């Protein structure tokens, strides 16, 4: 198991250690605590979901709006062409 300096006191601790033998800090082998990491992971996931929703929304918007405009414009074009001819 690799030894890393404790994030709190710098004491050499195992990366899998749950508490530092020198200062008693939790998860001394990790630069951030588990709660902070979970928070960052959840924020990261939220950001990805938000980006996907915005991207998907824009994609749907860009594909459906021209279709709707085309459908709405088509009868008018046919009517004007039919009236002229
Ligand atoms: Zn320590």
mmCIF file of C-alpha atoms and ligand atoms in Angstrom:
data_model
loop_
_atom_site.group_PDB
_atom_site.id
_atom_site.type_symbol
_atom_site.label_atom_id
_atom_site.label_comp_id
_atom_site.label_asym_id
_atom_site.label_seq_id
_atom_site.Cartn_x
_atom_site.Cartn_y
_atom_site.Cartn_z
ATOM 1 C CA UNK A 1 0.000 0.000 0.000
ATOM 2 C CA UNK A 2 1.475 3.396 -0.942
ATOM 3 C CA UNK A 3 2.184 5.968 1.719
ATOM 4 C CA UNK A 4 1.128 9.562 1.224
ATOM 5 C CA UNK A 5 1.473 12.641 3.418
ATOM 6 C CA UNK A 6 -1.576 13.434 5.559
ATOM 7 C CA UNK A 7 -3.610 16.306 4.138
ATOM 8 C CA UNK A 8 -3.806 17.888 7.588
ATOM 9 C CA UNK A 9 -0.386 17.383 9.259
ATOM 10 C CA UNK A 10 1.858 15.840 6.563
ATOM 11 C CA UNK A 11 2.433 12.620 8.530
ATOM 12 C CA UNK A 12 3.098 9.632 6.242
ATOM 13 C CA UNK A 13 -0.084 7.558 6.191
ATOM 14 C CA UNK A 14 -1.479 4.691 4.109
ATOM 15 C CA UNK A 15 -3.844 5.751 1.309
ATOM 16 C CA UNK A 16 -6.440 3.289 2.633
ATOM 17 C CA UNK A 17 -6.168 4.595 6.233
ATOM 18 C CA UNK A 18 -9.456 5.901 7.607
ATOM 19 C CA UNK A 19 -7.802 8.140 10.214
ATOM 20 C CA UNK A 20 -4.371 9.764 10.530
ATOM 21 C CA UNK A 21 -2.309 8.263 13.404
ATOM 22 C CA UNK A 22 -0.615 11.631 13.893
ATOM 23 C CA UNK A 23 -3.502 14.105 14.032
ATOM 24 C CA UNK A 24 -6.597 11.901 13.747
ATOM 25 C CA UNK A 25 -7.885 13.499 10.533
ATOM 26 C CA UNK A 26 -10.360 11.338 8.618
ATOM 27 C CA UNK A 27 -9.255 9.906 5.259
ATOM 28 C CA UNK A 28 -5.734 11.409 5.558
ATOM 29 C CA UNK A 29 -4.612 9.760 2.324
ATOM 30 C CA UNK A 30 -7.168 11.710 0.303
ATOM 31 C CA UNK A 31 -6.767 15.396 -0.462
ATOM 32 C CA UNK A 32 -10.498 15.916 -0.068
ATOM 33 C CA UNK A 33 -12.901 14.192 2.299
ATOM 34 C CA UNK A 34 -15.467 11.662 1.135
ATOM 35 C CA UNK A 35 -18.325 14.129 1.668
ATOM 36 C CA UNK A 36 -16.562 16.784 -0.394
ATOM 37 C CA UNK A 37 -15.848 14.229 -3.120
ATOM 38 C CA UNK A 38 -19.485 13.095 -3.123
ATOM 39 C CA UNK A 39 -20.570 16.731 -3.367
ATOM 40 C CA UNK A 40 -18.225 17.345 -6.288
ATOM 41 C CA UNK A 41 -19.393 14.129 -8.002
ATOM 42 C CA UNK A 42 -23.054 15.100 -7.579
ATOM 43 C CA UNK A 43 -22.339 18.619 -8.851
ATOM 44 C CA UNK A 44 -20.471 17.109 -11.817
ATOM 45 C CA UNK A 45 -23.382 14.774 -12.580
ATOM 46 C CA UNK A 46 -25.855 17.657 -12.227
ATOM 47 C CA UNK A 47 -23.766 19.742 -14.650
ATOM 48 C CA UNK A 48 -23.676 16.891 -17.185
ATOM 49 C CA UNK A 49 -27.447 16.383 -16.886
ATOM 50 C CA UNK A 50 -28.048 20.135 -17.265
ATOM 51 C CA UNK A 51 -25.793 20.306 -20.345
ATOM 52 C CA UNK A 52 -27.535 17.285 -21.878
ATOM 53 C CA UNK A 53 -30.973 18.779 -21.175
ATOM 54 C CA UNK A 54 -29.998 22.152 -22.681
ATOM 55 C CA UNK A 55 -28.281 20.503 -25.660
ATOM 56 C CA UNK A 56 -31.213 18.144 -26.190
ATOM 57 C CA UNK A 57 -33.665 21.010 -25.845
ATOM 58 C CA UNK A 58 -31.781 23.081 -28.400
ATOM 59 C CA UNK A 59 -31.570 20.093 -30.744
ATOM 60 C CA UNK A 60 -35.321 19.461 -30.461
ATOM 61 C CA UNK A 61 -35.992 23.194 -30.857
ATOM 62 C CA UNK A 62 -33.829 23.472 -33.982
ATOM 63 C CA UNK A 63 -35.367 20.379 -35.594
ATOM 64 C CA UNK A 64 -39.034 20.884 -34.715
ATOM 65 C CA UNK A 65 -39.381 24.663 -35.255
ATOM 66 C CA UNK A 66 -38.366 24.539 -38.978
ATOM 67 C CA UNK A 67 -40.703 21.550 -39.427
ATOM 68 C CA UNK A 68 -43.570 23.422 -37.784
ATOM 69 C CA UNK A 69 -42.846 26.534 -39.869
ATOM 70 C CA UNK A 70 -42.735 24.394 -43.009
ATOM 71 C CA UNK A 71 -46.052 22.745 -42.130
ATOM 72 C CA UNK A 72 -47.628 26.122 -41.342
ATOM 73 C CA UNK A 73 -46.220 27.735 -44.517
ATOM 74 C CA UNK A 74 -47.101 24.905 -46.912
ATOM 75 C CA UNK A 75 -50.884 25.432 -47.216
ATOM 76 C CA UNK A 76 -50.423 29.175 -47.770
ATOM 77 C CA UNK A 77 -47.954 28.507 -50.599
ATOM 78 C CA UNK A 78 -50.330 25.985 -52.187
ATOM 79 C CA UNK A 79 -53.258 28.384 -51.893
ATOM 80 C CA UNK A 80 -51.367 31.306 -53.496
ATOM 81 C CA UNK A 81 -50.039 29.071 -56.289
ATOM 82 C CA UNK A 82 -53.487 27.604 -56.858
ATOM 83 C CA UNK A 83 -55.096 31.042 -56.937
ATOM 84 C CA UNK A 84 -52.627 32.428 -59.448
ATOM 85 C CA UNK A 85 -52.866 29.484 -61.818
HETATM 86 ZN ZN1 LIG B 1 -2.430 13.931 10.071
#
